[in-house]
Amino acid sequence: MTADLFPPSYPGLTLLPGFARDNEAALLAAVEDVVAAAPLRQVATPGGKAMSVHMSNCGAMGWISDRHGYRYSAVDPLTARNWPAMTEVFRELAARAALAAGYADFAPDACLVNLYRPSTRMTLHQDRDEAGFTAPIVSVSLGLPAVFLWGGAARADKAARIELLSGDVVVWGGVARLNFHGVMPLRDGVHPLAGPKRINLTFRKAL
Ligand code: MD6
Ligand code: FE
């Protein structure tokens, strides 16, 4: 087989396999701190359906959704307090991954924390609630493996399936900043550090 000698490449998407592998335990511990202050919750889409993923945020801004729409807010609607600060471990990792993908000086002000349990999925969508699209998106996978769907500029474009393991980081931006993407339903399993779940950290520049 020659597939591994010539892995597929996708314009605007950088795969950094194992980039956060050495930080897994520290990152998971930091996630525990975030969700102690801003509990994970299921949010509703504007259409009124609950998303299957559980979410929280840290950083100056957090991504929220309710029947009024998708947006960023400095205040957690559940606690009526600001989101917990973004720890240096998160900032440093996000900036280093962005740099590895060719984006210098990435300074995220939002980190969305997503909890996927077996059968949780994320349907194809664009990340387009940010004020500008010059900064990339940095996405860190922890815990159970997932199949990431990498589509194109249009919802109907065929999506590639990319396996993401704990410690893998993906960065997208530039021509692909508004590409559709999603996550296939999580398979059953137990991760040695994270247990029966997957955590995804998505770093963005919201403002
Ligand atoms: C992932 N997640 O879980 C990719 N986007 O690998 C996302 O694209 C995403 O988890 C918006 C909101 C939550 C997410
Ligand atoms: Fe997304």
PDB file of C-alpha atoms and ligand atoms in Angstrom:
ATOM      1  CA  MET A   1       0.000   0.000   0.000  1.00  0.00           C
ATOM      2  CA  THR A   2       1.238   3.497  -0.772  1.00  0.00           C
ATOM      3  CA  ALA A   3      -1.529   5.419   0.977  1.00  0.00           C
ATOM      4  CA  ASP A   4       0.617   6.329   3.983  1.00  0.00           C
ATOM      5  CA  LEU A   5       3.523   7.491   1.818  1.00  0.00           C
ATOM      6  CA  PHE A   6       1.254  10.012   0.126  1.00  0.00           C
ATOM      7  CA  PRO A   7      -1.311  11.120   2.710  1.00  0.00           C
ATOM      8  CA  PRO A   8      -4.053  13.267   1.200  1.00  0.00           C
ATOM      9  CA  SER A   9      -3.619  16.992   1.636  1.00  0.00           C
ATOM     10  CA  TYR A  10      -6.394  19.537   1.872  1.00  0.00           C
ATOM     11  CA  PRO A  11      -5.838  23.204   0.976  1.00  0.00           C
ATOM     12  CA  GLY A  12      -6.127  25.394   4.079  1.00  0.00           C
ATOM     13  CA  LEU A  13      -6.228  22.447   6.505  1.00  0.00           C
ATOM     14  CA  THR A  14      -3.159  21.422   8.492  1.00  0.00           C
ATOM     15  CA  LEU A  15      -3.143  18.127  10.382  1.00  0.00           C
ATOM     16  CA  LEU A  16      -0.759  17.987  13.333  1.00  0.00           C
ATOM     17  CA  PRO A  17      -0.967  14.355  14.518  1.00  0.00           C
ATOM     18  CA  GLY A  18       0.094  13.966  18.160  1.00  0.00           C
ATOM     19  CA  PHE A  19       0.959  17.663  18.482  1.00  0.00           C
ATOM     20  CA  ALA A  20      -0.621  17.836  21.985  1.00  0.00           C
ATOM     21  CA  ARG A  21       0.210  14.254  23.021  1.00  0.00           C
ATOM     22  CA  ASP A  22       2.691  15.336  25.728  1.00  0.00           C
ATOM     23  CA  ASN A  23       0.129  17.767  27.191  1.00  0.00           C
ATOM     24  CA  GLU A  24      -2.871  15.410  27.328  1.00  0.00           C
ATOM     25  CA  ALA A  25      -3.024  15.061  31.112  1.00  0.00           C
ATOM     26  CA  ALA A  26      -2.415  18.771  31.757  1.00  0.00           C
ATOM     27  CA  LEU A  27      -5.034  19.737  29.181  1.00  0.00           C
ATOM     28  CA  LEU A  28      -7.624  17.348  30.645  1.00  0.00           C
ATOM     29  CA  ALA A  29      -6.920  18.717  34.140  1.00  0.00           C
ATOM     30  CA  ALA A  30      -7.402  22.259  32.823  1.00  0.00           C
ATOM     31  CA  VAL A  31     -10.706  21.200  31.241  1.00  0.00           C
ATOM     32  CA  GLU A  32     -11.858  19.979  34.681  1.00  0.00           C
ATOM     33  CA  ASP A  33     -11.106  23.447  36.087  1.00  0.00           C
ATOM     34  CA  VAL A  34     -13.080  25.129  33.304  1.00  0.00           C
ATOM     35  CA  VAL A  35     -16.158  22.951  33.719  1.00  0.00           C
ATOM     36  CA  ALA A  36     -16.085  23.325  37.518  1.00  0.00           C
ATOM     37  CA  ALA A  37     -16.552  27.081  37.015  1.00  0.00           C
ATOM     38  CA  ALA A  38     -18.703  26.962  33.868  1.00  0.00           C
ATOM     39  CA  PRO A  39     -20.580  23.648  33.824  1.00  0.00           C
ATOM     40  CA  LEU A  40     -21.001  21.680  30.614  1.00  0.00           C
ATOM     41  CA  ARG A  41     -24.498  22.020  29.243  1.00  0.00           C
ATOM     42  CA  GLN A  42     -26.561  21.066  26.206  1.00  0.00           C
ATOM     43  CA  VAL A  43     -27.552  24.141  24.252  1.00  0.00           C
ATOM     44  CA  ALA A  44     -30.488  24.552  21.892  1.00  0.00           C
ATOM     45  CA  THR A  45     -30.166  25.495  18.246  1.00  0.00           C
ATOM     46  CA  PRO A  46     -32.210  28.470  17.004  1.00  0.00           C
ATOM     47  CA  GLY A  47     -34.628  25.838  15.660  1.00  0.00           C
ATOM     48  CA  GLY A  48     -35.225  24.644  19.219  1.00  0.00           C
ATOM     49  CA  LYS A  49     -33.467  21.262  19.064  1.00  0.00           C
ATOM     50  CA  ALA A  50     -30.907  20.365  21.735  1.00  0.00           C
ATOM     51  CA  MET A  51     -27.432  19.766  20.346  1.00  0.00           C
ATOM     52  CA  SER A  52     -26.110  16.338  21.342  1.00  0.00           C
ATOM     53  CA  VAL A  53     -22.711  17.739  22.324  1.00  0.00           C
ATOM     54  CA  HIS A  54     -22.267  19.284  25.811  1.00  0.00           C
ATOM     55  CA  MET A  55     -20.494  22.648  25.765  1.00  0.00           C
ATOM     56  CA  SER A  56     -18.694  25.187  27.867  1.00  0.00           C
ATOM     57  CA  ASN A  57     -16.130  27.911  27.196  1.00  0.00           C
ATOM     58  CA  CYS A  58     -13.154  29.678  28.618  1.00  0.00           C
ATOM     59  CA  GLY A  59     -11.543  32.942  27.600  1.00  0.00           C
ATOM     60  CA  ALA A  60     -12.845  36.487  27.253  1.00  0.00           C
ATOM     61  CA  MET A  61     -15.622  35.346  24.916  1.00  0.00           C
ATOM     62  CA  GLY A  62     -17.689  32.177  24.756  1.00  0.00           C
ATOM     63  CA  TRP A  63     -19.766  30.736  21.938  1.00  0.00           C
ATOM     64  CA  ILE A  64     -23.426  30.357  22.842  1.00  0.00           C
ATOM     65  CA  SER A  65     -26.591  29.254  21.120  1.00  0.00           C
ATOM     66  CA  ASP A  66     -30.232  29.639  22.009  1.00  0.00           C
ATOM     67  CA  ARG A  67     -33.506  30.301  20.204  1.00  0.00           C
ATOM     68  CA  HIS A  68     -32.231  33.804  19.338  1.00  0.00           C
ATOM     69  CA  GLY A  69     -29.303  32.393  17.386  1.00  0.00           C
ATOM     70  CA  TYR A  70     -25.598  31.653  17.533  1.00  0.00           C
ATOM     71  CA  ARG A  71     -23.229  34.288  18.912  1.00  0.00           C
ATOM     72  CA  TYR A  72     -20.378  35.062  21.266  1.00  0.00           C
ATOM     73  CA  SER A  73     -20.937  36.394  24.771  1.00  0.00           C
ATOM     74  CA  ALA A  74     -18.563  37.553  27.506  1.00  0.00           C
ATOM     75  CA  VAL A  75     -21.042  36.249  30.075  1.00  0.00           C
ATOM     76  CA  ASP A  76     -22.024  32.619  30.649  1.00  0.00           C
ATOM     77  CA  PRO A  77     -25.845  32.592  30.490  1.00  0.00           C
ATOM     78  CA  LEU A  78     -25.936  29.619  32.905  1.00  0.00           C
ATOM     79  CA  THR A  79     -23.962  31.250  35.739  1.00  0.00           C
ATOM     80  CA  ALA A  80     -24.410  34.940  34.789  1.00  0.00           C
ATOM     81  CA  ARG A  81     -20.651  35.322  35.329  1.00  0.00           C
ATOM     82  CA  ASN A  82     -17.783  35.826  32.941  1.00  0.00           C
ATOM     83  CA  TRP A  83     -16.337  32.657  31.448  1.00  0.00           C
ATOM     84  CA  PRO A  84     -13.273  31.316  33.277  1.00  0.00           C
ATOM     85  CA  ALA A  85      -9.990  32.734  32.006  1.00  0.00           C
ATOM     86  CA  MET A  86      -8.079  30.887  29.305  1.00  0.00           C
ATOM     87  CA  THR A  87      -5.189  29.162  31.001  1.00  0.00           C
ATOM     88  CA  GLU A  88      -1.662  29.726  29.683  1.00  0.00           C
ATOM     89  CA  VAL A  89      -1.406  26.008  28.826  1.00  0.00           C
ATOM     90  CA  PHE A  90      -4.272  26.483  26.348  1.00  0.00           C
ATOM     91  CA  ARG A  91      -3.023  29.776  24.902  1.00  0.00           C
ATOM     92  CA  GLU A  92       0.486  28.492  24.420  1.00  0.00           C
ATOM     93  CA  LEU A  93      -0.618  25.274  22.726  1.00  0.00           C
ATOM     94  CA  ALA A  94      -3.038  27.096  20.404  1.00  0.00           C
ATOM     95  CA  ALA A  95      -0.421  29.680  19.395  1.00  0.00           C
ATOM     96  CA  ARG A  96       2.234  27.011  18.831  1.00  0.00           C
ATOM     97  CA  ALA A  97      -0.117  24.900  16.687  1.00  0.00           C
ATOM     98  CA  ALA A  98      -1.181  27.940  14.648  1.00  0.00           C
ATOM     99  CA  LEU A  99       2.475  28.838  14.096  1.00  0.00           C
ATOM    100  CA  ALA A 100       3.215  25.287  12.937  1.00  0.00           C
ATOM    101  CA  ALA A 101       0.432  25.764  10.379  1.00  0.00           C
ATOM    102  CA  GLY A 102       1.878  29.078   9.197  1.00  0.00           C
ATOM    103  CA  TYR A 103      -0.098  31.569  11.315  1.00  0.00           C
ATOM    104  CA  ALA A 104       2.130  33.754  13.502  1.00  0.00           C
ATOM    105  CA  ASP A 105       0.785  35.562  16.580  1.00  0.00           C
ATOM    106  CA  PHE A 106      -2.505  33.656  16.946  1.00  0.00           C
ATOM    107  CA  ALA A 107      -4.100  35.137  20.079  1.00  0.00           C
ATOM    108  CA  PRO A 108      -7.418  33.344  20.665  1.00  0.00           C
ATOM    109  CA  ASP A 109      -9.985  35.098  22.851  1.00  0.00           C
ATOM    110  CA  ALA A 110     -12.408  32.154  22.858  1.00  0.00           C
ATOM    111  CA  CYS A 111     -12.000  28.478  23.641  1.00  0.00           C
ATOM    112  CA  LEU A 112     -15.066  26.330  23.134  1.00  0.00           C
ATOM    113  CA  VAL A 113     -14.975  23.107  25.162  1.00  0.00           C
ATOM    114  CA  ASN A 114     -17.077  20.310  23.673  1.00  0.00           C
ATOM    115  CA  LEU A 115     -17.850  16.992  25.316  1.00  0.00           C
ATOM    116  CA  TYR A 116     -18.777  14.114  23.029  1.00  0.00           C
ATOM    117  CA  ARG A 117     -20.035  10.830  24.479  1.00  0.00           C
ATOM    118  CA  PRO A 118     -20.591   7.694  22.382  1.00  0.00           C
ATOM    119  CA  SER A 119     -23.173   8.443  19.638  1.00  0.00           C
ATOM    120  CA  THR A 120     -22.708  12.235  20.006  1.00  0.00           C
ATOM    121  CA  ARG A 121     -22.136  13.895  16.645  1.00  0.00           C
ATOM    122  CA  MET A 122     -21.672  17.299  15.103  1.00  0.00           C
ATOM    123  CA  THR A 123     -23.462  17.818  11.811  1.00  0.00           C
ATOM    124  CA  LEU A 124     -21.744  19.687   8.971  1.00  0.00           C
ATOM    125  CA  HIS A 125     -21.513  23.388   9.763  1.00  0.00           C
ATOM    126  CA  GLN A 126     -19.335  26.459   9.277  1.00  0.00           C
ATOM    127  CA  ASP A 127     -17.646  28.358  12.111  1.00  0.00           C
ATOM    128  CA  ARG A 128     -18.755  31.825  11.018  1.00  0.00           C
ATOM    129  CA  ASP A 129     -19.933  33.695  14.108  1.00  0.00           C
ATOM    130  CA  GLU A 130     -16.570  35.408  14.591  1.00  0.00           C
ATOM    131  CA  ALA A 131     -16.121  39.116  13.767  1.00  0.00           C
ATOM    132  CA  GLY A 132     -13.393  38.368  11.202  1.00  0.00           C
ATOM    133  CA  PHE A 133     -11.958  35.392   9.378  1.00  0.00           C
ATOM    134  CA  THR A 134      -8.265  36.230   9.082  1.00  0.00           C
ATOM    135  CA  ALA A 135      -7.369  34.199  12.187  1.00  0.00           C
ATOM    136  CA  PRO A 136      -7.412  30.411  11.886  1.00  0.00           C
ATOM    137  CA  ILE A 137      -9.380  27.879  13.929  1.00  0.00           C
ATOM    138  CA  VAL A 138      -7.299  25.554  16.092  1.00  0.00           C
ATOM    139  CA  SER A 139      -9.027  22.335  17.160  1.00  0.00           C
ATOM    140  CA  VAL A 140      -7.527  19.974  19.760  1.00  0.00           C
ATOM    141  CA  SER A 141      -8.813  16.406  20.240  1.00  0.00           C
ATOM    142  CA  LEU A 142      -8.578  14.616  23.594  1.00  0.00           C
ATOM    143  CA  GLY A 143      -9.928  11.226  24.661  1.00  0.00           C
ATOM    144  CA  LEU A 144     -11.788   8.821  22.393  1.00  0.00           C
ATOM    145  CA  PRO A 145     -11.060   8.816  18.661  1.00  0.00           C
ATOM    146  CA  ALA A 146     -13.424  10.578  16.292  1.00  0.00           C
ATOM    147  CA  VAL A 147     -13.984  10.731  12.568  1.00  0.00           C
ATOM    148  CA  PHE A 148     -13.736  14.365  11.502  1.00  0.00           C
ATOM    149  CA  LEU A 149     -15.667  15.355   8.393  1.00  0.00           C
ATOM    150  CA  TRP A 150     -13.845  17.871   6.244  1.00  0.00           C
ATOM    151  CA  GLY A 151     -16.080  19.347   3.590  1.00  0.00           C
ATOM    152  CA  GLY A 152     -15.751  22.250   1.210  1.00  0.00           C
ATOM    153  CA  ALA A 153     -17.098  25.763   0.778  1.00  0.00           C
ATOM    154  CA  ALA A 154     -20.602  24.460   0.040  1.00  0.00           C
ATOM    155  CA  ARG A 155     -22.670  22.221   2.292  1.00  0.00           C
ATOM    156  CA  ALA A 156     -23.201  19.750  -0.549  1.00  0.00           C
ATOM    157  CA  ASP A 157     -19.460  19.308  -1.220  1.00  0.00           C
ATOM    158  CA  LYS A 158     -18.269  15.788  -0.541  1.00  0.00           C
ATOM    159  CA  ALA A 159     -16.617  15.548   2.896  1.00  0.00           C
ATOM    160  CA  ALA A 160     -13.381  13.664   3.533  1.00  0.00           C
ATOM    161  CA  ARG A 161     -13.242  11.473   6.659  1.00  0.00           C
ATOM    162  CA  ILE A 162     -10.205  12.052   8.858  1.00  0.00           C
ATOM    163  CA  GLU A 163      -9.571  10.000  11.997  1.00  0.00           C
ATOM    164  CA  LEU A 164      -8.588  12.206  14.954  1.00  0.00           C
ATOM    165  CA  LEU A 165      -6.912  10.642  17.993  1.00  0.00           C
ATOM    166  CA  SER A 166      -6.224  12.032  21.451  1.00  0.00           C
ATOM    167  CA  GLY A 167      -3.504  14.669  21.178  1.00  0.00           C
ATOM    168  CA  ASP A 168      -4.129  15.402  17.497  1.00  0.00           C
ATOM    169  CA  VAL A 169      -4.511  19.041  16.494  1.00  0.00           C
ATOM    170  CA  VAL A 170      -6.030  20.424  13.301  1.00  0.00           C
ATOM    171  CA  VAL A 171      -5.753  24.007  12.104  1.00  0.00           C
ATOM    172  CA  TRP A 172      -7.788  25.554   9.338  1.00  0.00           C
ATOM    173  CA  GLY A 173      -7.824  29.009   7.860  1.00  0.00           C
ATOM    174  CA  GLY A 174      -7.190  31.075   4.766  1.00  0.00           C
ATOM    175  CA  VAL A 175      -9.067  29.677   1.762  1.00  0.00           C
ATOM    176  CA  ALA A 176     -10.615  27.006   4.006  1.00  0.00           C
ATOM    177  CA  ARG A 177     -11.595  29.211   6.954  1.00  0.00           C
ATOM    178  CA  LEU A 178     -15.323  28.883   6.199  1.00  0.00           C
ATOM    179  CA  ASN A 179     -15.267  25.263   5.029  1.00  0.00           C
ATOM    180  CA  PHE A 180     -18.022  22.968   6.253  1.00  0.00           C
ATOM    181  CA  HIS A 181     -16.908  20.414   8.825  1.00  0.00           C
ATOM    182  CA  GLY A 182     -18.386  18.051  11.390  1.00  0.00           C
ATOM    183  CA  VAL A 183     -17.867  14.938  13.470  1.00  0.00           C
ATOM    184  CA  MET A 184     -19.356  11.460  12.853  1.00  0.00           C
ATOM    185  CA  PRO A 185     -21.232   9.831  15.750  1.00  0.00           C
ATOM    186  CA  LEU A 186     -18.646   8.858  18.368  1.00  0.00           C
ATOM    187  CA  ARG A 187     -18.005   5.122  18.657  1.00  0.00           C
ATOM    188  CA  ASP A 188     -18.205   3.320  21.989  1.00  0.00           C
ATOM    189  CA  GLY A 189     -14.985   3.077  23.934  1.00  0.00           C
ATOM    190  CA  VAL A 190     -13.065   4.031  27.021  1.00  0.00           C
ATOM    191  CA  HIS A 191      -9.974   6.217  26.808  1.00  0.00           C
ATOM    192  CA  PRO A 192      -7.280   5.482  29.444  1.00  0.00           C
ATOM    193  CA  LEU A 193      -7.061   9.113  30.593  1.00  0.00           C
ATOM    194  CA  ALA A 194     -10.422  10.628  29.603  1.00  0.00           C
ATOM    195  CA  GLY A 195     -12.777   7.669  30.142  1.00  0.00           C
ATOM    196  CA  PRO A 196     -15.784   7.064  27.863  1.00  0.00           C
ATOM    197  CA  LYS A 197     -15.651  10.441  26.172  1.00  0.00           C
ATOM    198  CA  ARG A 198     -13.989  12.815  23.766  1.00  0.00           C
ATOM    199  CA  ILE A 199     -13.181  16.434  24.525  1.00  0.00           C
ATOM    200  CA  ASN A 200     -12.633  18.887  21.704  1.00  0.00           C
ATOM    201  CA  LEU A 201     -11.121  22.300  22.336  1.00  0.00           C
ATOM    202  CA  THR A 202     -11.754  24.829  19.585  1.00  0.00           C
ATOM    203  CA  PHE A 203      -9.742  28.034  19.745  1.00  0.00           C
ATOM    204  CA  ARG A 204     -10.967  31.063  17.838  1.00  0.00           C
ATOM    205  CA  LYS A 205     -10.519  34.776  17.631  1.00  0.00           C
ATOM    206  CA  ALA A 206     -14.098  35.920  18.177  1.00  0.00           C
ATOM    207  CA  LEU A 207     -13.549  39.697  18.272  1.00  0.00           C
TER     208      LEU A 207
HETATM  209  C1  MD6 B   1     -14.289  18.505  16.429  1.00  0.00           C
HETATM  210  N1  MD6 B   1     -15.620  20.470  16.258  1.00  0.00           N
HETATM  211  O1  MD6 B   1     -14.961  18.201  17.402  1.00  0.00           O
HETATM  212  C2  MD6 B   1     -14.684  19.666  15.579  1.00  0.00           C
HETATM  213  N2  MD6 B   1     -17.499  23.461  15.828  1.00  0.00           N
HETATM  214  O2  MD6 B   1     -13.293  17.872  16.075  1.00  0.00           O
HETATM  215  C3  MD6 B   1     -16.222  21.510  15.674  1.00  0.00           C
HETATM  216  O3  MD6 B   1     -16.058  21.786  14.536  1.00  0.00           O
HETATM  217  C4  MD6 B   1     -17.100  22.334  16.408  1.00  0.00           C
HETATM  218  O4  MD6 B   1     -17.084  20.846  18.251  1.00  0.00           O
HETATM  219  C5  MD6 B   1     -18.356  24.263  16.451  1.00  0.00           C
HETATM  220  C6  MD6 B   1     -18.808  23.953  17.691  1.00  0.00           C
HETATM  221  C7  MD6 B   1     -18.387  22.803  18.295  1.00  0.00           C
HETATM  222  C8  MD6 B   1     -17.507  21.956  17.660  1.00  0.00           C
HETATM  223 FE    FE B   2     -16.884  23.793  14.043  1.00  0.00          FE
END
